[in-house]
CSV table of C-alpha atoms and ligand atoms in Angstrom, one decimal:
chain,number,residue,atom,x,y,z
A,23,MET,CA,38.6,-25.4,11.1
A,24,SER,CA,36.5,-24.1,13.9
A,25,VAL,CA,34.2,-21.2,13.3
A,26,THR,CA,34.7,-18.4,15.8
A,27,ALA,CA,33.3,-14.9,16.1
A,28,GLN,CA,36.5,-13.6,14.8
A,29,SER,CA,36.6,-15.8,11.8
A,30,VAL,CA,33.0,-15.1,10.9
A,31,TRP,CA,33.5,-11.4,11.3
A,32,ASP,CA,36.7,-11.4,9.3
A,33,ASN,CA,34.9,-13.0,6.4
A,34,CYS,CA,32.1,-10.5,6.7
A,35,LEU,CA,34.6,-7.7,6.7
A,36,SER,CA,36.3,-8.8,3.6
A,37,PHE,CA,32.9,-8.9,1.8
A,38,ILE,CA,31.9,-5.5,3.2
A,39,LYS,CA,35.2,-4.0,2.3
A,40,ASP,CA,34.7,-4.9,-1.4
A,41,ASN,CA,31.3,-3.2,-1.4
A,42,ILE,CA,31.8,0.2,0.2
A,43,GLN,CA,34.2,3.2,0.0
A,44,PRO,CA,37.5,2.7,1.8
A,45,GLN,CA,36.9,5.8,4.0
A,46,ALA,CA,33.5,4.5,5.1
A,47,TYR,CA,35.0,1.1,5.8
A,48,LYS,CA,37.6,2.7,7.9
A,49,THR,CA,35.2,4.9,9.8
A,50,TRP,CA,32.3,2.5,10.4
A,51,PHE,CA,33.7,-1.0,10.3
A,52,GLU,CA,37.3,-1.0,11.6
A,53,PRO,CA,36.3,0.1,15.1
A,54,ILE,CA,33.9,-2.9,15.5
A,55,LYS,CA,35.0,-5.8,17.6
A,56,PRO,CA,33.5,-9.3,17.2
A,57,VAL,CA,32.7,-10.5,20.7
A,58,LYS,CA,31.0,-13.9,20.6
A,59,LEU,CA,29.2,-16.3,18.5
A,60,THR,CA,26.3,-18.4,19.9
A,61,ASN,CA,23.8,-20.3,17.9
A,62,LYS,CA,24.2,-18.3,14.7
A,63,ALA,CA,24.1,-15.1,16.6
A,64,LEU,CA,27.1,-12.9,16.2
A,65,SER,CA,27.7,-10.3,18.9
A,66,ILE,CA,29.7,-7.3,17.8
A,67,GLN,CA,30.8,-4.4,20.0
A,68,VAL,CA,30.3,-0.9,18.7
A,69,PRO,CA,31.7,2.2,20.3
A,70,SER,CA,28.4,4.1,20.8
A,71,LYS,CA,24.7,4.1,20.3
A,72,PHE,CA,25.3,6.6,17.5
A,73,PHE,CA,27.5,4.1,15.8
A,74,TYR,CA,24.8,1.5,16.1
A,75,GLU,CA,22.2,3.7,14.7
A,76,TRP,CA,24.4,4.8,11.9
A,77,LEU,CA,25.1,1.1,10.9
A,78,GLU,CA,21.4,0.4,11.1
A,79,GLU,CA,20.6,3.4,9.0
A,80,HIS,CA,23.2,3.0,6.3
A,81,TYR,CA,24.6,-0.5,6.3
A,82,VAL,CA,21.9,-2.9,7.5
A,83,LYS,CA,21.4,-4.5,4.1
A,84,LEU,CA,25.1,-5.0,3.6
A,85,LEU,CA,25.5,-6.5,7.1
A,86,LYS,CA,22.6,-8.8,6.5
A,87,VAL,CA,23.9,-10.1,3.3
A,88,ALA,CA,27.4,-10.6,4.7
A,89,LEU,CA,26.0,-12.4,7.7
A,90,VAL,CA,23.6,-14.7,5.9
A,91,LYS,CA,26.4,-15.6,3.6
A,92,GLU,CA,28.5,-16.7,6.6
A,93,LEU,CA,25.9,-18.2,8.9
A,94,GLY,CA,22.9,-19.0,6.8
A,95,ASN,CA,19.3,-17.7,6.9
A,96,THR,CA,18.9,-18.0,10.7
A,97,ALA,CA,21.8,-15.6,11.3
A,98,ARG,CA,21.4,-12.9,13.9
A,99,LEU,CA,23.3,-9.9,14.8
A,100,VAL,CA,23.6,-8.6,18.4
A,101,TYR,CA,25.0,-5.2,19.0
A,102,ILE,CA,26.9,-4.5,22.2
A,103,ILE,CA,27.1,-0.9,22.7
A,104,LYS,CA,30.0,0.2,24.7
A,105,MET,CA,28.8,3.5,25.9
A,106,GLU,CA,28.9,5.9,28.8
A,107,ASN,CA,25.7,5.2,30.4
A,108,THR,CA,23.6,8.3,30.8
A,109,TYR,CA,22.4,7.4,34.2
A,110,GLY,CA,25.8,6.9,35.8
A,111,ASN,CA,26.1,3.1,35.9
A,112,LYS,CA,28.7,1.7,33.7
A,113,LYS,CA,27.0,-1.5,32.5
A,114,PRO,CA,27.2,-1.8,28.8
A,115,PHE,CA,23.8,-2.0,27.3
A,116,THR,CA,23.0,-4.6,24.9
A,117,GLU,CA,20.3,-5.1,22.4
A,118,LYS,CA,19.2,-8.1,20.6
A,119,ILE,CA,18.3,-7.5,17.0
A,120,PRO,CA,16.8,-10.3,15.1
A,121,SER,CA,18.1,-9.6,11.6
A,122,ALA,CA,14.9,-10.5,10.0
A,123,ASN,CA,12.8,-8.1,12.0
A,124,ARG,CA,14.8,-5.0,12.6
A,125,SER,CA,11.9,-2.6,12.6
A,126,ASN,CA,11.4,-3.6,16.3
A,127,VAL,CA,14.4,-1.8,17.3
A,128,LYS,CA,13.1,1.5,16.0
A,129,ALA,CA,10.4,1.3,18.7
A,130,GLN,CA,12.9,3.2,20.9
A,131,GLU,CA,11.7,6.4,19.4
A,132,ILE,CA,9.8,8.5,21.7
A,133,ASP,CA,7.5,11.1,20.3
A,134,VAL,CA,5.0,12.6,22.7
A,135,PRO,CA,3.4,15.6,21.2
A,136,ILE,CA,2.5,18.0,24.0
A,137,LYS,CA,-0.6,19.9,23.4
A,138,ASN,CA,-0.7,23.5,24.4
A,139,LYS,CA,-2.8,23.3,27.6
A,140,SER,CA,-2.2,26.7,29.0
A,141,PRO,CA,-4.1,29.4,27.1
A,142,GLU,CA,-2.5,32.2,29.1
A,143,LEU,CA,1.0,31.0,28.4
A,144,LYS,CA,3.5,33.8,28.6
A,145,ASN,CA,5.6,33.8,25.5
A,146,PRO,CA,8.8,35.8,26.1
A,147,PHE,CA,8.9,36.6,22.3
A,148,ILE,CA,5.6,38.4,22.4
A,149,ILE,CA,5.1,41.9,23.4
A,150,PRO,CA,2.6,41.9,26.3
A,151,GLY,CA,-0.9,42.8,25.3
A,152,ILE,CA,-0.7,41.2,21.9
A,153,ARG,CA,-2.4,37.8,22.2
A,154,ASN,CA,-0.7,35.2,20.2
A,155,VAL,CA,0.2,31.8,21.4
A,156,LYS,CA,1.7,30.6,18.2
A,157,ILE,CA,5.4,30.3,18.7
A,158,GLU,CA,7.4,31.8,15.8
A,159,SER,CA,10.4,29.6,15.1
A,160,GLN,CA,12.8,32.6,14.5
A,161,LEU,CA,14.5,30.5,11.7
A,162,ASN,CA,16.3,32.0,8.8
A,163,PRO,CA,15.2,30.1,5.6
A,164,ASN,CA,18.3,31.3,3.8
A,165,TYR,CA,20.3,28.9,5.9
A,166,ASN,CA,19.4,25.5,4.7
A,167,PHE,CA,21.1,22.2,3.9
A,168,ASP,CA,20.9,22.8,0.1
A,169,ASN,CA,23.3,25.7,0.4
A,170,PHE,CA,25.5,24.2,3.1
A,171,LEU,CA,28.2,22.6,1.0
A,172,GLU,CA,29.6,19.3,2.2
A,173,GLY,CA,33.2,18.7,2.7
A,174,ASP,CA,35.5,16.6,4.9
A,175,SER,CA,35.5,19.4,7.5
A,176,ASN,CA,31.8,19.3,8.1
A,177,ARG,CA,30.6,15.8,7.0
A,178,LEU,CA,29.9,14.4,10.4
A,179,ALA,CA,28.1,17.6,11.7
A,180,ARG,CA,26.1,17.9,8.5
A,181,SER,CA,25.0,14.3,8.4
A,182,ALA,CA,24.2,14.2,12.1
A,183,GLY,CA,22.2,17.4,11.5
A,184,MET,CA,20.3,15.8,8.7
A,185,ALA,CA,19.7,12.6,10.8
A,186,VAL,CA,18.2,14.8,13.6
A,187,ALA,CA,16.1,16.7,11.1
A,188,ASN,CA,14.6,13.4,9.8
A,189,LYS,CA,13.7,12.2,13.3
A,190,PRO,CA,13.8,15.0,15.8
A,191,GLY,CA,14.1,13.5,19.3
A,192,GLY,CA,14.2,10.0,17.8
A,193,THR,CA,17.9,9.5,17.4
A,194,SER,CA,20.6,9.2,20.1
A,195,PHE,CA,22.0,12.6,18.9
A,196,ASN,CA,20.2,14.3,21.7
A,197,PRO,CA,21.4,16.8,22.4
A,198,LEU,CA,23.3,17.4,19.2
A,199,LEU,CA,26.1,19.7,19.9
A,200,ILE,CA,27.9,21.4,17.0
A,201,PHE,CA,31.1,23.1,17.9
A,202,GLY,CA,33.9,24.8,16.0
A,203,GLY,CA,35.6,28.2,15.6
A,204,VAL,CA,34.1,31.4,14.3
A,205,GLY,CA,32.6,31.6,10.9
A,206,LEU,CA,32.7,27.9,10.2
A,207,GLY,CA,29.0,27.4,9.8
A,208,LYS,CA,27.5,26.6,13.2
A,209,THR,CA,24.7,29.1,13.0
A,210,HIS,CA,24.0,28.0,9.4
A,211,ILE,CA,23.7,24.3,10.3
A,212,ALA,CA,21.6,25.1,13.4
A,213,HIS,CA,19.1,27.0,11.2
A,214,ALA,CA,19.2,24.4,8.5
A,215,ILE,CA,18.2,21.7,10.9
A,216,GLY,CA,15.3,23.8,12.1
A,217,VAL,CA,14.2,24.7,8.6
A,218,GLU,CA,14.3,21.1,7.5
A,219,ILE,CA,12.2,20.0,10.5
A,220,LYS,CA,9.7,22.7,9.9
A,221,ASP,CA,9.4,21.5,6.4
A,222,LYS,CA,9.0,17.8,7.3
A,223,TYR,CA,7.0,18.2,10.4
A,224,PRO,CA,5.1,21.5,10.1
A,225,GLU,CA,3.1,20.7,13.3
A,226,LYS,CA,6.2,20.6,15.5
A,227,THR,CA,7.1,23.7,17.5
A,228,VAL,CA,10.7,24.6,16.6
A,229,LEU,CA,12.5,27.5,18.2
A,230,TYR,CA,15.9,28.9,17.3
A,231,ILE,CA,17.4,31.3,19.9
A,232,SER,CA,20.9,32.6,20.7
A,233,ALA,CA,22.2,31.8,24.1
A,234,GLU,CA,22.6,35.5,24.6
A,235,LYS,CA,18.9,36.3,23.9
A,236,PHE,CA,17.9,33.3,26.1
A,237,THR,CA,19.9,34.8,28.9
A,238,GLN,CA,18.3,38.2,28.5
A,239,GLN,CA,14.9,36.8,28.5
A,240,TYR,CA,15.7,34.8,31.6
A,241,ILE,CA,17.0,37.9,33.4
A,242,GLU,CA,13.9,39.8,32.4
A,243,SER,CA,11.7,37.0,33.7
A,244,VAL,CA,13.5,37.1,37.1
A,245,LYS,CA,13.0,40.9,37.3
A,246,LYS,CA,9.3,40.6,36.4
A,247,ASN,CA,8.8,37.6,38.7
A,248,THR,CA,7.7,35.4,35.7
A,249,ARG,CA,10.5,32.8,36.0
A,250,ASN,CA,8.0,30.0,36.0
A,251,ASP,CA,6.3,31.2,32.9
A,252,PHE,CA,9.7,31.4,31.2
A,253,ILE,CA,10.4,27.8,32.1
A,254,HIS,CA,7.0,26.7,31.1
A,255,PHE,CA,7.2,28.3,27.8
A,256,TYR,CA,10.5,26.6,26.9
A,257,GLN,CA,9.2,23.3,28.1
A,258,LEU,CA,6.5,23.3,25.4
A,259,ILE,CA,9.0,23.4,22.5
A,260,ASP,CA,9.5,20.3,20.5
A,261,VAL,CA,12.8,21.2,19.0
A,262,LEU,CA,14.9,23.7,20.9
A,263,ILE,CA,18.0,25.2,19.1
A,264,ILE,CA,20.3,27.3,21.2
A,265,ASP,CA,23.2,29.0,19.4
A,266,ASP,CA,26.5,29.8,21.1
A,267,VAL,CA,26.0,28.1,24.4
A,268,GLN,CA,29.5,29.2,25.4
A,269,PHE,CA,27.7,32.4,26.3
A,270,PHE,CA,26.3,30.6,29.3
A,271,SER,CA,29.7,30.4,30.9
A,272,GLY,CA,29.9,32.0,34.3
A,273,LYS,CA,26.2,32.6,34.3
A,274,SER,CA,25.0,30.2,36.9
A,275,GLY,CA,21.4,31.3,37.1
A,276,THR,CA,20.9,30.8,33.4
A,277,GLN,CA,22.7,27.5,33.4
A,278,ASP,CA,20.4,26.4,36.2
A,279,VAL,CA,17.2,27.3,34.4
A,280,PHE,CA,18.5,25.8,31.2
A,281,PHE,CA,19.4,22.6,33.0
A,282,HIS,CA,15.8,22.2,34.1
A,283,ILE,CA,14.4,23.0,30.7
A,284,PHE,CA,16.9,20.6,29.1
A,285,ASN,CA,15.9,17.7,31.4
A,286,HIS,CA,12.3,18.2,30.8
A,287,LEU,CA,12.6,18.3,27.0
A,288,HIS,CA,15.0,15.3,27.0
A,289,GLN,CA,12.8,13.2,29.2
A,290,ASN,CA,9.9,13.9,26.9
A,291,GLY,CA,11.7,12.9,23.8
A,292,LYS,CA,12.1,16.4,22.5
A,293,GLN,CA,15.1,17.4,20.5
A,294,VAL,CA,17.8,19.8,21.7
A,295,ILE,CA,20.4,21.3,19.4
A,296,LEU,CA,23.3,23.3,20.7
A,297,THR,CA,26.2,25.1,19.1
A,298,SER,CA,29.4,26.3,20.8
A,299,ASP,CA,32.7,27.6,19.9
A,300,LYS,CA,34.4,25.0,22.0
A,301,ALA,CA,34.2,21.3,22.6
A,302,PRO,CA,32.5,20.4,25.9
A,303,VAL,CA,35.9,19.5,27.5
A,304,ASP,CA,37.2,22.9,26.8
A,305,MET,CA,34.2,24.9,28.1
A,306,GLN,CA,35.1,27.1,31.0
A,307,ASP,CA,32.7,27.9,33.8
A,308,ILE,CA,29.9,25.7,32.7
A,309,GLU,CA,28.6,23.5,35.5
A,310,GLN,CA,29.6,19.9,35.5
A,311,ARG,CA,26.1,18.6,35.5
A,312,LEU,CA,25.4,20.6,32.3
A,313,LEU,CA,28.6,19.5,30.6
A,314,SER,CA,27.7,15.9,31.3
A,315,ARG,CA,24.3,16.5,29.7
A,316,PHE,CA,26.0,17.9,26.6
A,317,LYS,CA,27.9,14.7,26.4
A,318,TRP,CA,24.8,12.5,26.4
A,319,GLY,CA,24.3,13.0,22.7
A,320,LEU,CA,26.7,13.7,19.9
A,321,SER,CA,29.3,16.4,19.7
A,322,ALA,CA,30.3,17.0,16.1
A,323,GLU,CA,33.0,19.4,15.2
A,324,LEU,CA,33.1,21.8,12.3
A,325,GLN,CA,36.7,22.1,11.2
A,326,THR,CA,38.2,24.6,8.8
A,327,PRO,CA,37.3,23.6,5.3
A,328,ASP,CA,40.0,22.3,3.0
A,329,PHE,CA,40.9,24.0,-0.3
A,330,GLU,CA,38.4,22.1,-2.5
A,331,THR,CA,35.6,22.8,-0.1
A,332,ARG,CA,36.5,26.5,0.0
A,333,VAL,CA,36.5,26.6,-3.8
A,334,SER,CA,33.1,25.0,-4.0
A,335,ILE,CA,31.6,27.2,-1.3
A,336,VAL,CA,32.8,30.3,-3.2
A,337,LYS,CA,31.5,29.0,-6.6
A,338,ASN,CA,28.2,28.1,-5.1
A,339,LYS,CA,27.9,31.6,-3.6
A,340,LEU,CA,28.8,33.2,-7.0
A,341,TYR,CA,26.3,31.0,-8.8
A,342,ARG,CA,23.5,31.9,-6.4
A,343,ASP,CA,24.3,35.6,-6.7
A,344,GLY,CA,24.4,35.3,-10.5
A,345,VAL,CA,28.0,36.5,-10.7
A,346,GLU,CA,30.6,35.1,-13.0
A,347,MET,CA,34.3,35.1,-12.0
A,348,PRO,CA,37.2,33.4,-13.6
A,349,ASP,CA,38.4,30.2,-11.9
A,350,ASP,CA,41.9,31.4,-11.3
A,351,ILE,CA,40.6,34.2,-9.2
A,352,VAL,CA,38.2,32.0,-7.3
A,353,GLU,CA,41.1,29.7,-6.6
A,354,TYR,CA,43.4,32.6,-5.6
A,355,VAL,CA,40.9,33.8,-3.0
A,356,ALA,CA,40.2,30.3,-1.7
A,357,LYS,CA,43.9,29.6,-1.4
A,358,ASN,CA,44.6,32.7,0.6
A,359,ILE,CA,41.7,32.9,2.9
A,360,LYS,CA,41.7,29.7,4.9
A,361,SER,CA,40.6,30.5,8.4
A,362,ASN,CA,36.9,30.7,8.1
A,363,VAL,CA,34.0,30.8,5.7
A,364,ARG,CA,32.6,34.1,6.7
A,365,GLU,CA,35.9,35.8,5.8
A,366,LEU,CA,35.9,33.9,2.5
A,367,GLU,CA,32.5,35.2,1.7
A,368,GLY,CA,33.5,38.7,2.8
A,369,ALA,CA,36.4,38.8,0.5
A,370,ILE,CA,34.4,37.6,-2.5
A,371,ILE,CA,31.7,40.2,-1.7
A,372,SER,CA,34.2,43.0,-1.5
A,373,LEU,CA,35.8,41.8,-4.7
A,374,ILE,CA,32.5,42.0,-6.5
A,375,ALA,CA,31.8,45.4,-5.0
A,376,GLN,CA,35.2,46.9,-5.8
A,377,SER,CA,34.9,45.8,-9.4
A,378,SER,CA,31.5,47.1,-9.9
A,379,PHE,CA,32.1,50.5,-8.1
A,380,ASN,CA,35.2,51.1,-10.1
A,381,LYS,CA,33.9,49.5,-13.2
A,382,LYS,CA,37.0,47.4,-13.3
A,383,GLU,CA,37.3,43.9,-14.5
A,384,VAL,CA,37.9,41.4,-11.7
A,385,THR,CA,41.6,40.7,-12.2
A,386,ILE,CA,44.1,38.8,-10.2
A,387,GLU,CA,45.7,42.2,-9.3
A,388,LEU,CA,42.4,43.4,-7.8
A,389,ALA,CA,42.0,40.0,-6.0
A,390,LYS,CA,45.5,40.4,-4.5
A,391,GLN,CA,44.7,43.8,-3.2
A,392,VAL,CA,41.4,42.8,-1.7
A,393,VAL,CA,42.8,39.6,-0.1
A,394,GLU,CA,45.7,41.5,1.3
A,395,LYS,CA,43.5,44.1,3.0
A,396,PHE,CA,41.2,41.4,4.1
A,397,VAL,CA,43.8,39.1,5.7
A,398,LYS,CA,45.4,42.1,7.5
A,399,ASN,CA,42.2,43.6,8.8
A,400,THR,CA,40.7,40.5,10.2
A,401,LYS,CA,42.0,40.0,13.7
A,402,ARG,CA,43.0,36.6,14.6
A,403,GLU,CA,41.2,35.2,17.6
A,404,VAL,CA,43.6,34.9,20.4
A,405,SER,CA,43.1,32.5,23.2
A,406,ILE,CA,43.7,33.1,26.9
A,407,ASP,CA,46.3,30.4,26.9
A,408,TYR,CA,48.1,32.1,24.1
A,409,ILE,CA,48.0,35.4,25.9
A,410,GLN,CA,49.5,33.8,29.1
A,411,LYS,CA,52.2,32.3,27.0
A,412,VAL,CA,53.1,35.5,25.2
A,413,VAL,CA,53.1,37.5,28.5
A,414,SER,CA,55.2,34.9,30.3
A,415,ASP,CA,57.7,34.7,27.5
A,416,TYR,CA,58.0,38.5,27.4
A,417,PHE,CA,58.9,38.6,31.1
A,418,GLN,CA,60.9,35.4,30.8
A,419,MET,CA,58.9,33.4,33.3
A,420,ASP,CA,56.9,30.1,33.1
A,421,VAL,CA,53.2,30.2,32.7
A,422,SER,CA,53.0,28.4,36.1
A,423,THR,CA,54.9,31.2,37.7
A,424,LEU,CA,52.6,33.8,36.2
A,425,GLN,CA,49.7,31.8,37.6
A,426,SER,CA,51.2,31.2,41.1
A,427,LYS,CA,50.0,32.7,44.3
A,428,THR,CA,53.1,34.8,44.9
A,429,ARG,CA,52.9,38.5,45.6
A,430,LYS,CA,56.2,39.4,44.1
A,431,ARG,CA,55.6,42.6,42.3
A,432,HIS,CA,56.9,41.7,38.8
A,433,ILE,CA,54.9,38.5,38.8
A,434,VAL,CA,51.8,40.2,40.0
A,435,GLN,CA,52.2,42.7,37.2
A,436,ALA,CA,52.7,40.0,34.6
A,437,ARG,CA,49.5,38.3,35.8
A,438,GLN,CA,47.6,41.6,35.7
A,439,LEU,CA,48.7,42.2,32.2
A,440,ALA,CA,47.6,38.8,31.1
A,441,MET,CA,44.2,39.5,32.6
A,442,PHE,CA,44.0,42.9,31.0
A,443,PHE,CA,44.8,41.5,27.6
A,444,ALA,CA,42.4,38.6,28.0
A,445,LYS,CA,39.7,41.1,28.7
A,446,LYS,CA,40.8,43.2,25.7
A,447,PHE,CA,41.3,40.5,23.1
A,448,THR,CA,38.8,37.8,24.0
A,449,LYS,CA,35.1,37.6,24.6
A,450,ALA,CA,35.6,35.7,27.9
A,451,SER,CA,33.8,36.9,31.0
A,452,LEU,CA,35.7,38.3,33.9
A,453,ALA,CA,34.9,35.2,35.9
A,454,SER,CA,36.1,32.9,33.1
A,455,ILE,CA,39.3,34.9,32.7
A,456,GLY,CA,40.0,34.7,36.4
A,457,SER,CA,39.5,31.0,36.6
A,458,GLN,CA,41.8,30.4,33.6
A,459,ILE,CA,44.6,32.7,34.9
A,460,GLY,CA,45.5,31.2,38.2
A,461,LYS,CA,42.0,30.5,39.5
A,462,ARG,CA,41.2,34.0,40.6
A,463,ASP,CA,37.7,35.5,40.9
A,464,HIS,CA,36.1,38.1,38.7
A,465,ALA,CA,36.8,40.9,41.2
A,466,THR,CA,40.6,40.2,40.9
A,467,VAL,CA,40.4,40.5,37.2
A,468,LEU,CA,38.4,43.7,37.3
A,469,HIS,CA,41.0,45.1,39.7
A,470,ALA,CA,43.8,44.0,37.4
A,471,CYS,CA,42.3,45.7,34.4
A,472,LYS,CA,41.9,49.0,36.4
A,473,THR,CA,45.5,48.7,37.7
A,474,VAL,CA,46.9,48.3,34.2
A,475,ASP,CA,44.9,51.3,33.0
A,476,ASN,CA,46.2,53.4,35.8
A,477,LEU,CA,49.8,52.3,35.6
A,478,SER,CA,50.0,52.7,31.8
A,479,SER,CA,48.9,56.4,32.2
A,480,THR,CA,51.3,57.1,35.1
A,481,ASP,CA,54.3,54.8,34.6
A,482,LYS,CA,56.4,55.1,31.4
A,483,GLN,CA,58.1,51.7,31.8
A,484,PHE,CA,54.8,50.0,32.3
A,485,ARG,CA,53.3,51.8,29.3
A,486,LYS,CA,56.1,50.3,27.2
A,487,TYR,CA,55.1,46.8,28.4
A,488,VAL,CA,51.6,47.3,27.3
A,489,GLU,CA,52.7,48.6,23.9
A,490,ASP,CA,55.1,45.8,23.3
A,491,LEU,CA,52.6,43.2,24.3
A,492,THR,CA,49.9,44.8,22.3
A,493,LYS,CA,52.1,44.5,19.2
A,494,LYS,CA,53.0,40.9,19.9
A,495,LEU,CA,49.4,39.9,20.5
A,496,SER,CA,48.1,41.7,17.4
A,497,LEU,CA,50.7,40.2,15.0
B,22,ADP,P1,29.5,30.4,12.9
B,22,ADP,O1,28.1,30.4,13.4
B,22,ADP,O2,30.2,29.1,13.1
B,22,ADP,O3,30.3,31.6,13.3
B,22,ADP,P2,28.1,30.9,10.4
B,22,ADP,O4,27.1,29.8,10.4
B,22,ADP,O5,27.6,32.3,10.7
B,22,ADP,O6,29.3,30.6,11.3
B,22,ADP,O7,28.7,30.9,8.9
B,22,ADP,C1,29.5,32.0,8.4
B,22,ADP,C2,29.1,32.1,6.9
B,22,ADP,O8,29.7,31.1,6.2
B,22,ADP,C3,27.6,32.1,6.7
B,22,ADP,O9,27.3,33.0,5.7
B,22,ADP,C4,27.4,30.7,6.2
B,22,ADP,O10,26.3,30.6,5.3
B,22,ADP,C5,28.7,30.4,5.5
B,22,ADP,N1,29.1,29.0,5.5
B,22,ADP,C6,29.8,28.3,6.4
B,22,ADP,N2,30.0,27.0,6.1
B,22,ADP,C7,29.4,26.9,4.9
B,22,ADP,C8,29.3,25.8,4.0
B,22,ADP,N3,29.8,24.6,4.3
B,22,ADP,N4,28.6,26.0,2.8
B,22,ADP,C9,28.1,27.2,2.5
B,22,ADP,N5,28.2,28.3,3.3
B,22,ADP,C10,28.9,28.1,4.5
B,23,MG,MG1,27.2,31.7,14.8
């Protein structure tokens, strides 16, 4: 029987399969393709550099044992990384890894500490006049990995975050982009990474900042003619964490300056961590060149936690607060509040508060009341797509008709209503709303909002439309 790459790999796989968890096997080994076998060197193709690093980090021993078993002591493993090349050429990049001496590979790490050479550096965090070049990290120590509970919904993001914290700038997760809906833990993880890095590498300059604050600082710097100082300041950071980058959408000046800062940091092996409420493909009004940078590293999604994870989050919170609560009540709350963790915590807090104010036992009855109020009061996030769908359905037209260029009055009105509700019910900017509703500009959206306001105070029929749609959209 002839020995082929496939046969060697198949044997390795059956050995590996017996030695690890089925889920891990499925995630990390099934996607691998054996490519060729030459002189005891087996080439395997992995989907990304992330994958390769993960294998090296977690499964190198196992791989080695399996391979030596098949090919003897001189066995070697060659990874072929099938990846989107960061510099635009599509050649797969390959790396030879002698299995006996893997530590060579780790030489890819770049870690160039930049010394603060400019004494009169303008730090946008510092009130002018107070001399202080030390950069405060703005981290919240209460958000750490210890109290960020792991579950299927966050495993990838959490472990990628920890990998980055272990070797900031030294993994291929650069940038690391954590995305997911509201209240799912993006800000928590972002801080946790920073806190962990500060703990492991106290000498590194870590900075956490919201995209909103970054934008304000930038605008301020333009006003004061200190744009260069602003850029210079950010280029000195070792680990830059920017929360909620969707806020950059439609803000081309800020995007431009961030692009330059990002490139500088990335080229110097500095770590960038970003969070966003959307995946890069769904981000609106973010320049292509920035989006492509976001895709250089790893995008990890935070999903809504499953029931078990919700229960353990609640229990952990109660434990930390020193509060006892019967299991059936914890489970009742966790079962009924599913959409996000912030709401879950909110419901538990109000339950504790209610029971202590009224000196009542925490009972299932009380839990029901609280949960009911909670679920009703928390507005569901509506998307612009959903708004367009509801408005088109209401006027019995297709979404494409609503978006079309026609000037027919009833279609124009439907479109204006969609814009009006998008402004009212989402956080999207006028420019972003315009581009999503038939590729219009921000002035058109502004005009639409004014028109709807006017018409609903002068035209009875039109007011009815607004009321009906408001009801439908707030259900
Ligand atoms: P986001 O930034 O995604 O809107 P946050 O990071 O503010 O969400 O999280 C909302 C709340 O939920 C925070 O109090 C956070 O500590 C908590 N939380 C989210 N996920 C977890 C988790 N896996 N374990 C413990 N607490 C969590
Ligand atoms: Mg947040």
